[in-house]
Amino acid sequence: MLSFVTSASADISNGTVKIGVLTDMSGPYADNVGAGSVLAAKMAVEDFGGKVAGMPVEVISADHQNKADIGLALARKWYDTEGVDTITEVVSSGVALAVQQLSREKDKVLLATGPGTPELTGKSCSPNGVHWAYDNYALANVATAPLVQKGLKNWYFLTADYSFGLALESEASKVVLANGGKVLGSSKHPLNSSDFSSFLLQAQASKAQVVGLANAGSDMMTALKQANEFGLTSGGQSMAALLVNLPDIHALGLASAKDLIFADSFYWDANDKTRAWSKRFMERFNGKAPGSLQVAVYGAVTHYLKAIEANKTASGAAIVQQMKKMPINDFYTTNASIREDGRVIRDMYLLQVKEPKDSKYPWDYYKILDTIPGDKAFRPLKDGNCPLVSAAK
């Protein structure tokens, strides 16, 4: 056994397990991932003891600027010259799809915790990739259906014009139609927009009951603020933010965000275990509570290290296969598993933002309306068209 570990150690980053957090450090998603995701990865390594299979573990990070070419170049450099074994976070769907393909070519591992595109476990699935926190299918499935079923049947979408936003609109539209609703149209906006006036005027003119925001981060917050300024909500239209993170609500304030209903995979104040870990995070992150995408990095890195400990191999595909064999249990994810296509099947939550009068202490922002089991929240395996599944059959 000792000689086998030594052999694996020689192949894994020359005896060091190296984890790269490739993320948005300065753009529209920085508050939701960024430095908080780097801290979460470091906390996972520290809690694991700083070593795995006798090897030290190192965390590095870089800013991909939400550009696929930059992200791919950084990933290639990490794999080819800096000895990185796995890349995590990524957030941008376009970057994630490119890095997942590269990770397969290099037999490394992608732990995708931030991106939303379901294609990571669909047509572009990989034996070297795992999709951790959520995806656009689950967000739309968990949050959109209850609104349509309440009678809010006519929708108009304001959509980020790249793979994440387009996929989110597509999945939400399917849910709207499946529940007897109608999609009256959509407007596409560039990433990191500052002026949504023309798009909001089109949404207003549609007279849709619901304007669905198929965007995230600063784009979602800016659109929501400007929608209030343009009088969409006072005029009777409802706003549905399809991807919401805790830092977004903090930045918006409860007065602006109150009553929003949405889906997410984690809330820091859900129970004693989530509070205990979150308070440790907050002590090291200027008092800021963690969002789901940051916590997902902790969970993914921890499970990855457990797989190395169990498998003791340098092969990325073999490590992912080991991850699929092991149940996932931590404060963030309970009794979950990684499906054949790389999708983590875990509970999702239907959440609502509290009114200011109901918030009793800092970061006390959400009510948990419902818990949706993973097998009900995520896309059925048969519907993803993952080649790994077809090959297995």
CSV table of C-alpha atoms in Angstrom, one decimal:
chain,number,residue,atom,x,y,z
A,1,MET,CA,0.0,0.0,0.0
A,2,LEU,CA,2.8,2.4,0.9
A,3,SER,CA,4.4,2.0,-2.5
A,4,PHE,CA,1.1,2.6,-4.2
A,5,VAL,CA,0.6,5.9,-2.3
A,6,THR,CA,4.1,7.0,-3.2
A,7,SER,CA,3.4,6.3,-6.9
A,8,ALA,CA,0.2,8.3,-6.8
A,9,SER,CA,2.0,11.1,-4.9
A,10,ALA,CA,4.6,11.4,-7.6
A,11,ASP,CA,2.0,12.0,-10.2
A,12,ILE,CA,-0.2,14.4,-8.3
A,13,SER,CA,1.4,17.8,-8.6
A,14,ASN,CA,4.8,16.3,-7.8
A,15,GLY,CA,3.6,15.2,-4.4
A,16,THR,CA,1.2,18.1,-3.6
A,17,VAL,CA,-2.5,18.1,-4.2
A,18,LYS,CA,-3.1,21.5,-5.8
A,19,ILE,CA,-6.6,23.0,-6.0
A,20,GLY,CA,-7.3,26.0,-8.2
A,21,VAL,CA,-10.3,28.2,-7.5
A,22,LEU,CA,-11.1,29.8,-10.8
A,23,THR,CA,-13.7,32.5,-10.2
A,24,ASP,CA,-15.0,36.0,-10.6
A,25,MET,CA,-12.9,38.2,-8.3
A,26,SER,CA,-14.0,41.6,-9.6
A,27,GLY,CA,-17.1,41.3,-11.8
A,28,PRO,CA,-20.8,41.0,-11.4
A,29,TYR,CA,-20.7,37.7,-9.5
A,30,ALA,CA,-17.7,38.5,-7.2
A,31,ASP,CA,-19.8,39.0,-4.0
A,32,ASN,CA,-21.5,35.6,-4.6
A,33,VAL,CA,-18.3,33.7,-5.2
A,34,GLY,CA,-14.9,35.4,-5.4
A,35,ALA,CA,-12.8,35.7,-2.2
A,36,GLY,CA,-15.5,33.9,-0.3
A,37,SER,CA,-15.2,30.8,-2.4
A,38,VAL,CA,-11.4,30.9,-2.0
A,39,LEU,CA,-11.8,31.1,1.8
A,40,ALA,CA,-14.3,28.2,1.7
A,41,ALA,CA,-11.8,26.0,-0.2
A,42,LYS,CA,-9.1,26.9,2.3
A,43,MET,CA,-11.4,26.0,5.2
A,44,ALA,CA,-12.1,22.7,3.6
A,45,VAL,CA,-8.4,21.9,3.4
A,46,GLU,CA,-7.8,23.1,6.9
A,47,ASP,CA,-10.7,21.0,8.3
A,48,PHE,CA,-9.3,18.0,6.5
A,49,GLY,CA,-6.0,18.4,8.3
A,50,GLY,CA,-4.0,20.1,5.5
A,51,LYS,CA,-2.9,16.7,4.0
A,52,VAL,CA,-4.5,13.9,2.0
A,53,ALA,CA,-3.0,10.4,1.4
A,54,GLY,CA,0.2,11.8,3.0
A,55,MET,CA,0.4,14.7,0.6
A,56,PRO,CA,0.1,18.4,1.5
A,57,VAL,CA,-2.8,20.3,-0.1
A,58,GLU,CA,-2.5,23.7,-1.6
A,59,VAL,CA,-5.1,26.2,-2.8
A,60,ILE,CA,-4.5,28.8,-5.4
A,61,SER,CA,-6.9,31.2,-7.2
A,62,ALA,CA,-7.3,33.4,-10.3
A,63,ASP,CA,-9.9,35.7,-11.8
A,64,HIS,CA,-11.3,34.5,-15.2
A,65,GLN,CA,-13.2,37.8,-15.7
A,66,ASN,CA,-16.2,35.8,-16.9
A,67,LYS,CA,-14.5,35.3,-20.3
A,68,ALA,CA,-14.1,31.8,-21.7
A,69,ASP,CA,-10.8,32.5,-23.5
A,70,ILE,CA,-9.2,33.9,-20.3
A,71,GLY,CA,-10.6,31.2,-18.2
A,72,LEU,CA,-9.4,28.5,-20.6
A,73,ALA,CA,-5.9,30.0,-20.8
A,74,LEU,CA,-5.6,30.1,-17.0
A,75,ALA,CA,-6.8,26.5,-16.7
A,76,ARG,CA,-4.4,25.3,-19.3
A,77,LYS,CA,-1.5,27.1,-17.6
A,78,TRP,CA,-2.5,25.6,-14.3
A,79,TYR,CA,-2.7,22.1,-15.7
A,80,ASP,CA,0.4,22.3,-17.9
A,81,THR,CA,2.9,24.3,-15.9
A,82,GLU,CA,1.7,24.8,-12.3
A,83,GLY,CA,0.7,21.3,-11.3
A,84,VAL,CA,-3.0,21.9,-10.6
A,85,ASP,CA,-5.0,18.7,-10.1
A,86,THR,CA,-8.5,20.1,-9.9
A,87,ILE,CA,-10.3,23.3,-10.6
A,88,THR,CA,-13.4,24.4,-8.7
A,89,GLU,CA,-16.0,27.1,-8.6
A,90,VAL,CA,-15.8,28.7,-12.1
A,91,VAL,CA,-19.3,30.5,-11.9
A,92,SER,CA,-19.5,31.4,-15.6
A,93,SER,CA,-21.2,28.7,-17.6
A,94,GLY,CA,-19.2,29.5,-20.8
A,95,VAL,CA,-15.9,29.2,-18.8
A,96,ALA,CA,-17.2,26.0,-17.1
A,97,LEU,CA,-18.0,24.2,-20.4
A,98,ALA,CA,-14.6,25.0,-21.8
A,99,VAL,CA,-12.7,24.0,-18.7
A,100,GLN,CA,-14.7,20.8,-18.3
A,101,GLN,CA,-13.6,19.7,-21.8
A,102,LEU,CA,-10.0,20.7,-21.0
A,103,SER,CA,-10.1,18.8,-17.7
A,104,ARG,CA,-11.2,15.7,-19.6
A,105,GLU,CA,-8.4,16.0,-22.1
A,106,LYS,CA,-5.8,16.4,-19.3
A,107,ASP,CA,-7.5,13.8,-17.0
A,108,LYS,CA,-7.9,16.3,-14.3
A,109,VAL,CA,-11.1,17.2,-12.3
A,110,LEU,CA,-13.6,20.0,-12.5
A,111,LEU,CA,-15.7,20.6,-9.4
A,112,ALA,CA,-18.3,23.0,-10.9
A,113,THR,CA,-20.0,24.7,-8.0
A,114,GLY,CA,-21.0,28.1,-9.4
A,115,PRO,CA,-22.2,27.7,-13.0
A,116,GLY,CA,-25.8,27.1,-13.8
A,117,THR,CA,-25.9,25.5,-17.2
A,118,PRO,CA,-27.4,21.9,-17.1
A,119,GLU,CA,-25.3,21.1,-20.2
A,120,LEU,CA,-22.4,20.2,-17.8
A,121,THR,CA,-24.4,17.0,-17.0
A,122,GLY,CA,-26.2,16.9,-20.4
A,123,LYS,CA,-24.7,16.7,-23.8
A,124,SER,CA,-21.4,18.1,-22.5
A,125,CYS,CA,-21.1,15.8,-19.5
A,126,SER,CA,-17.7,14.4,-18.7
A,127,PRO,CA,-16.2,11.5,-16.6
A,128,ASN,CA,-13.9,14.2,-15.1
A,129,GLY,CA,-16.6,16.6,-14.1
A,130,VAL,CA,-19.0,17.0,-11.1
A,131,HIS,CA,-21.8,19.7,-11.0
A,132,TRP,CA,-22.4,20.5,-7.3
A,133,ALA,CA,-24.7,23.2,-6.0
A,134,TYR,CA,-27.6,23.8,-8.4
A,135,ASP,CA,-28.4,24.2,-12.1
A,136,ASN,CA,-30.9,26.2,-14.1
A,137,TYR,CA,-33.3,23.3,-14.4
A,138,ALA,CA,-33.6,23.0,-10.6
A,139,LEU,CA,-34.0,26.7,-10.1
A,140,ALA,CA,-36.8,27.0,-12.7
A,141,ASN,CA,-38.4,23.8,-11.5
A,142,VAL,CA,-38.5,24.7,-7.8
A,143,ALA,CA,-39.3,28.4,-8.0
A,144,THR,CA,-41.3,29.0,-11.2
A,145,ALA,CA,-44.0,26.3,-10.9
A,146,PRO,CA,-45.4,27.6,-7.6
A,147,LEU,CA,-45.9,31.1,-9.0
A,148,VAL,CA,-47.6,29.8,-12.2
A,149,GLN,CA,-49.8,27.5,-10.0
A,150,LYS,CA,-50.8,30.6,-8.0
A,151,GLY,CA,-52.3,32.1,-11.1
A,152,LEU,CA,-49.3,34.2,-12.3
A,153,LYS,CA,-49.5,32.6,-15.8
A,154,ASN,CA,-48.2,35.3,-18.3
A,155,TRP,CA,-44.5,35.8,-18.2
A,156,TYR,CA,-41.9,38.0,-19.9
A,157,PHE,CA,-38.2,37.4,-19.5
A,158,LEU,CA,-35.3,39.8,-19.0
A,159,THR,CA,-32.3,37.6,-19.9
A,160,ALA,CA,-28.5,37.8,-19.7
A,161,ASP,CA,-27.3,37.2,-23.2
A,162,TYR,CA,-24.9,34.3,-22.8
A,163,SER,CA,-25.2,30.6,-22.1
A,164,PHE,CA,-26.2,30.8,-18.4
A,165,GLY,CA,-29.0,33.3,-19.0
A,166,LEU,CA,-30.3,31.7,-22.1
A,167,ALA,CA,-30.4,28.3,-20.5
A,168,LEU,CA,-32.2,29.7,-17.4
A,169,GLU,CA,-34.8,31.4,-19.6
A,170,SER,CA,-35.3,28.2,-21.5
A,171,GLU,CA,-35.8,26.0,-18.5
A,172,ALA,CA,-38.1,28.5,-16.8
A,173,SER,CA,-40.2,28.8,-20.0
A,174,LYS,CA,-40.7,25.1,-20.1
A,175,VAL,CA,-42.0,25.1,-16.6
A,176,VAL,CA,-44.3,28.0,-17.3
A,177,LEU,CA,-45.8,26.2,-20.4
A,178,ALA,CA,-46.0,22.9,-18.6
A,179,ASN,CA,-48.1,24.5,-15.9
A,180,GLY,CA,-50.5,26.1,-18.3
A,181,GLY,CA,-48.9,29.5,-18.6
A,182,LYS,CA,-47.7,31.6,-21.5
A,183,VAL,CA,-44.4,33.3,-22.4
A,184,LEU,CA,-45.2,36.7,-24.0
A,185,GLY,CA,-41.6,37.5,-25.0
A,186,SER,CA,-38.1,38.3,-23.7
A,187,SER,CA,-35.3,40.9,-23.9
A,188,LYS,CA,-31.7,40.0,-24.0
A,189,HIS,CA,-29.1,42.2,-22.2
A,190,PRO,CA,-25.3,42.2,-22.2
A,191,LEU,CA,-23.4,40.9,-19.1
A,192,ASN,CA,-22.7,43.5,-16.5
A,193,SER,CA,-25.3,46.1,-17.8
A,194,SER,CA,-25.9,49.4,-16.0
A,195,ASP,CA,-28.9,50.6,-17.9
A,196,PHE,CA,-32.0,48.3,-18.3
A,197,SER,CA,-34.4,51.0,-19.2
A,198,SER,CA,-35.1,49.9,-22.8
A,199,PHE,CA,-35.5,46.3,-21.7
A,200,LEU,CA,-37.8,47.1,-18.9
A,201,LEU,CA,-40.0,49.3,-21.1
A,202,GLN,CA,-40.5,46.3,-23.4
A,203,ALA,CA,-41.3,44.1,-20.4
A,204,GLN,CA,-43.8,46.8,-19.2
A,205,ALA,CA,-45.4,47.1,-22.6
A,206,SER,CA,-45.9,43.3,-22.7
A,207,LYS,CA,-48.4,43.6,-19.8
A,208,ALA,CA,-47.1,40.2,-18.5
A,209,GLN,CA,-48.1,39.4,-15.0
A,210,VAL,CA,-44.6,38.3,-14.2
A,211,VAL,CA,-41.2,39.7,-15.4
A,212,GLY,CA,-38.7,36.9,-14.9
A,213,LEU,CA,-35.1,37.9,-14.3
A,214,ALA,CA,-33.0,35.3,-16.0
A,215,ASN,CA,-29.7,36.8,-14.8
A,216,ALA,CA,-27.7,37.0,-11.6
A,217,GLY,CA,-25.4,39.1,-9.4
A,218,SER,CA,-25.2,42.8,-10.1
A,219,ASP,CA,-27.3,42.4,-13.3
A,220,MET,CA,-30.2,41.0,-11.3
A,221,MET,CA,-29.9,43.6,-8.6
A,222,THR,CA,-29.7,46.5,-11.1
A,223,ALA,CA,-32.6,45.2,-13.1
A,224,LEU,CA,-34.7,44.8,-9.9
A,225,LYS,CA,-33.9,48.3,-8.6
A,226,GLN,CA,-34.7,49.9,-12.0
A,227,ALA,CA,-37.9,47.9,-12.4
A,228,ASN,CA,-39.1,49.5,-9.1
A,229,GLU,CA,-38.0,52.9,-10.3
A,230,PHE,CA,-39.9,52.4,-13.6
A,231,GLY,CA,-43.0,51.5,-11.7
A,232,LEU,CA,-43.4,47.9,-12.9
A,233,THR,CA,-44.3,46.6,-9.5
A,234,SER,CA,-46.5,49.5,-8.6
A,235,GLY,CA,-48.2,49.0,-11.9
A,236,GLY,CA,-49.2,45.5,-10.9
A,237,GLN,CA,-46.4,43.4,-12.5
A,238,SER,CA,-44.6,40.9,-10.3
A,239,MET,CA,-40.8,40.4,-10.4
A,240,ALA,CA,-39.4,36.9,-10.2
A,241,ALA,CA,-35.6,36.7,-9.8
A,242,LEU,CA,-34.7,33.2,-11.0
A,243,LEU,CA,-31.2,33.1,-9.4
A,244,VAL,CA,-30.7,34.8,-6.1
A,245,ASN,CA,-27.7,34.6,-3.7
A,246,LEU,CA,-27.6,35.8,-0.1
A,247,PRO,CA,-25.1,38.6,-0.8
A,248,ASP,CA,-27.5,40.0,-3.5
A,249,ILE,CA,-30.2,40.4,-0.8
A,250,HIS,CA,-27.8,42.0,1.5
A,251,ALA,CA,-26.8,44.5,-1.1
A,252,LEU,CA,-30.4,45.2,-2.2
A,253,GLY,CA,-31.7,45.5,1.4
A,254,LEU,CA,-34.9,43.9,2.6
A,255,ALA,CA,-37.0,46.9,1.7
A,256,SER,CA,-36.3,46.3,-2.0
A,257,ALA,CA,-36.1,42.5,-1.9
A,258,LYS,CA,-39.0,41.7,0.5
A,259,ASP,CA,-41.3,38.9,-0.5
A,260,LEU,CA,-39.1,37.6,-3.4
A,261,ILE,CA,-39.7,33.9,-3.9
A,262,PHE,CA,-36.8,31.8,-5.3
A,263,ALA,CA,-34.9,28.5,-5.1
A,264,ASP,CA,-31.5,27.9,-3.5
A,265,SER,CA,-29.5,25.0,-2.1
A,266,PHE,CA,-28.4,26.5,1.2
A,267,TYR,CA,-29.3,29.0,3.9
A,268,TRP,CA,-26.8,29.8,6.6
A,269,ASP,CA,-29.4,30.1,9.3
A,270,ALA,CA,-31.3,26.9,8.6
A,271,ASN,CA,-30.2,24.8,11.5
A,272,ASP,CA,-27.5,24.4,14.2
A,273,LYS,CA,-24.9,22.8,11.9
A,274,THR,CA,-25.3,25.4,9.1
A,275,ARG,CA,-25.0,28.2,11.7
A,276,ALA,CA,-21.9,26.8,13.4
A,277,TRP,CA,-19.9,26.6,10.2
A,278,SER,CA,-21.2,29.9,8.9
A,279,LYS,CA,-20.2,31.7,12.1
A,280,ARG,CA,-16.6,30.4,11.6
A,281,PHE,CA,-16.7,31.7,8.0
A,282,MET,CA,-18.1,35.1,9.1
A,283,GLU,CA,-15.3,35.5,11.7
A,284,ARG,CA,-12.8,35.3,8.8
A,285,PHE,CA,-14.8,37.2,6.2
A,286,ASN,CA,-15.6,40.6,7.7
A,287,GLY,CA,-18.8,39.4,9.3
A,288,LYS,CA,-20.4,38.4,5.9
A,289,ALA,CA,-22.6,35.3,5.9
A,290,PRO,CA,-21.8,32.7,3.2
A,291,GLY,CA,-24.0,32.2,0.2
A,292,SER,CA,-24.8,28.8,-1.3
A,293,LEU,CA,-22.2,29.0,-4.0
A,294,GLN,CA,-19.4,29.7,-1.5
A,295,VAL,CA,-20.5,26.9,0.8
A,296,ALA,CA,-20.7,24.5,-2.2
A,297,VAL,CA,-17.0,24.9,-2.7
A,298,TYR,CA,-16.3,23.7,0.8
A,299,GLY,CA,-18.5,20.7,0.2
A,300,ALA,CA,-17.1,19.8,-3.2
A,301,VAL,CA,-13.4,20.1,-2.1
A,302,THR,CA,-14.1,18.1,1.1
A,303,HIS,CA,-15.7,15.2,-0.9
A,304,TYR,CA,-12.9,15.4,-3.5
A,305,LEU,CA,-10.2,15.0,-0.7
A,306,LYS,CA,-12.2,12.1,0.8
A,307,ALA,CA,-12.1,10.4,-2.7
A,308,ILE,CA,-8.3,10.8,-3.0
A,309,GLU,CA,-7.9,9.4,0.5
A,310,ALA,CA,-10.0,6.4,-0.4
A,311,ASN,CA,-8.7,5.8,-4.0
A,312,LYS,CA,-5.1,7.0,-3.8
A,313,THR,CA,-4.8,7.6,-7.6
A,314,ALA,CA,-3.6,10.4,-9.8
A,315,SER,CA,-6.2,9.8,-12.4
A,316,GLY,CA,-8.9,12.5,-12.5
A,317,ALA,CA,-11.5,10.2,-14.0
A,318,ALA,CA,-10.8,7.6,-11.3
A,319,ILE,CA,-11.1,10.1,-8.5
A,320,VAL,CA,-14.5,11.3,-9.9
A,321,GLN,CA,-15.6,7.7,-10.1
A,322,GLN,CA,-14.7,7.2,-6.5
A,323,MET,CA,-16.6,10.4,-5.6
A,324,LYS,CA,-19.7,8.8,-7.2
A,325,LYS,CA,-19.4,5.7,-5.1
A,326,MET,CA,-19.4,7.7,-1.8
A,327,PRO,CA,-22.4,9.3,-0.2
A,328,ILE,CA,-22.2,13.0,0.5
A,329,ASN,CA,-22.8,14.1,4.1
A,330,ASP,CA,-21.8,17.4,5.7
A,331,PHE,CA,-23.5,20.4,7.1
A,332,TYR,CA,-24.4,21.6,3.6
A,333,THR,CA,-25.6,18.4,2.0
A,334,THR,CA,-27.2,15.4,3.7
A,335,ASN,CA,-27.6,11.9,2.3
A,336,ALA,CA,-26.9,13.0,-1.3
A,337,SER,CA,-25.1,11.3,-4.1
A,338,ILE,CA,-23.4,12.0,-7.4
A,339,ARG,CA,-25.3,10.6,-10.3
A,340,GLU,CA,-23.8,8.8,-13.3
A,341,ASP,CA,-23.9,12.1,-15.4
A,342,GLY,CA,-22.0,14.0,-12.7
A,343,ARG,CA,-25.0,15.8,-11.2
A,344,VAL,CA,-25.1,16.0,-7.4
A,345,ILE,CA,-28.6,15.0,-6.4
A,346,ARG,CA,-29.4,17.0,-3.2
A,347,ASP,CA,-32.3,18.8,-1.6
A,348,MET,CA,-33.3,22.3,-2.9
A,349,TYR,CA,-35.2,24.9,-0.9
A,350,LEU,CA,-38.1,27.2,-1.8
A,351,LEU,CA,-37.3,30.5,0.0
A,352,GLN,CA,-38.9,33.8,0.5
A,353,VAL,CA,-37.2,37.1,1.5
A,354,LYS,CA,-38.5,38.4,4.9
A,355,GLU,CA,-40.0,41.8,5.3
A,356,PRO,CA,-37.8,44.2,7.3
A,357,LYS,CA,-40.0,44.0,10.4
A,358,ASP,CA,-39.5,40.2,10.5
A,359,SER,CA,-35.7,40.3,10.5
A,360,LYS,CA,-34.4,40.0,14.0
A,361,TYR,CA,-30.6,40.0,13.7
A,362,PRO,CA,-27.9,40.6,11.0
A,363,TRP,CA,-28.3,38.4,7.9
A,364,ASP,CA,-31.7,37.1,9.1
A,365,TYR,CA,-33.2,37.4,5.6
A,366,TYR,CA,-35.1,34.2,4.6
A,367,LYS,CA,-38.0,32.0,5.3
A,368,ILE,CA,-37.8,28.4,4.2
A,369,LEU,CA,-41.2,27.7,2.5
A,370,ASP,CA,-40.5,24.2,1.3
A,371,THR,CA,-37.8,21.5,0.9
A,372,ILE,CA,-37.8,19.8,-2.5
A,373,PRO,CA,-36.1,16.3,-2.6
A,374,GLY,CA,-33.3,16.1,-5.2
A,375,ASP,CA,-35.0,13.5,-7.3
A,376,LYS,CA,-37.9,15.9,-7.7
A,377,ALA,CA,-35.8,19.1,-8.1
A,378,PHE,CA,-33.3,18.1,-10.8
A,379,ARG,CA,-33.7,17.0,-14.4
A,380,PRO,CA,-34.3,13.2,-14.7
A,381,LEU,CA,-31.3,11.3,-15.8
A,382,LYS,CA,-33.0,10.0,-19.0
A,383,ASP,CA,-33.8,13.6,-20.2
A,384,GLY,CA,-30.2,15.0,-20.1
A,385,ASN,CA,-28.8,13.2,-23.2
A,386,CYS,CA,-25.5,12.6,-21.4
A,387,PRO,CA,-23.3,10.3,-23.6
A,388,LEU,CA,-21.9,8.6,-20.5
A,389,VAL,CA,-25.4,7.4,-19.7
A,390,SER,CA,-26.0,6.2,-23.2
A,391,ALA,CA,-22.7,4.4,-23.3
A,392,ALA,CA,-23.4,2.7,-20.0
A,393,LYS,CA,-26.8,1.5,-21.3
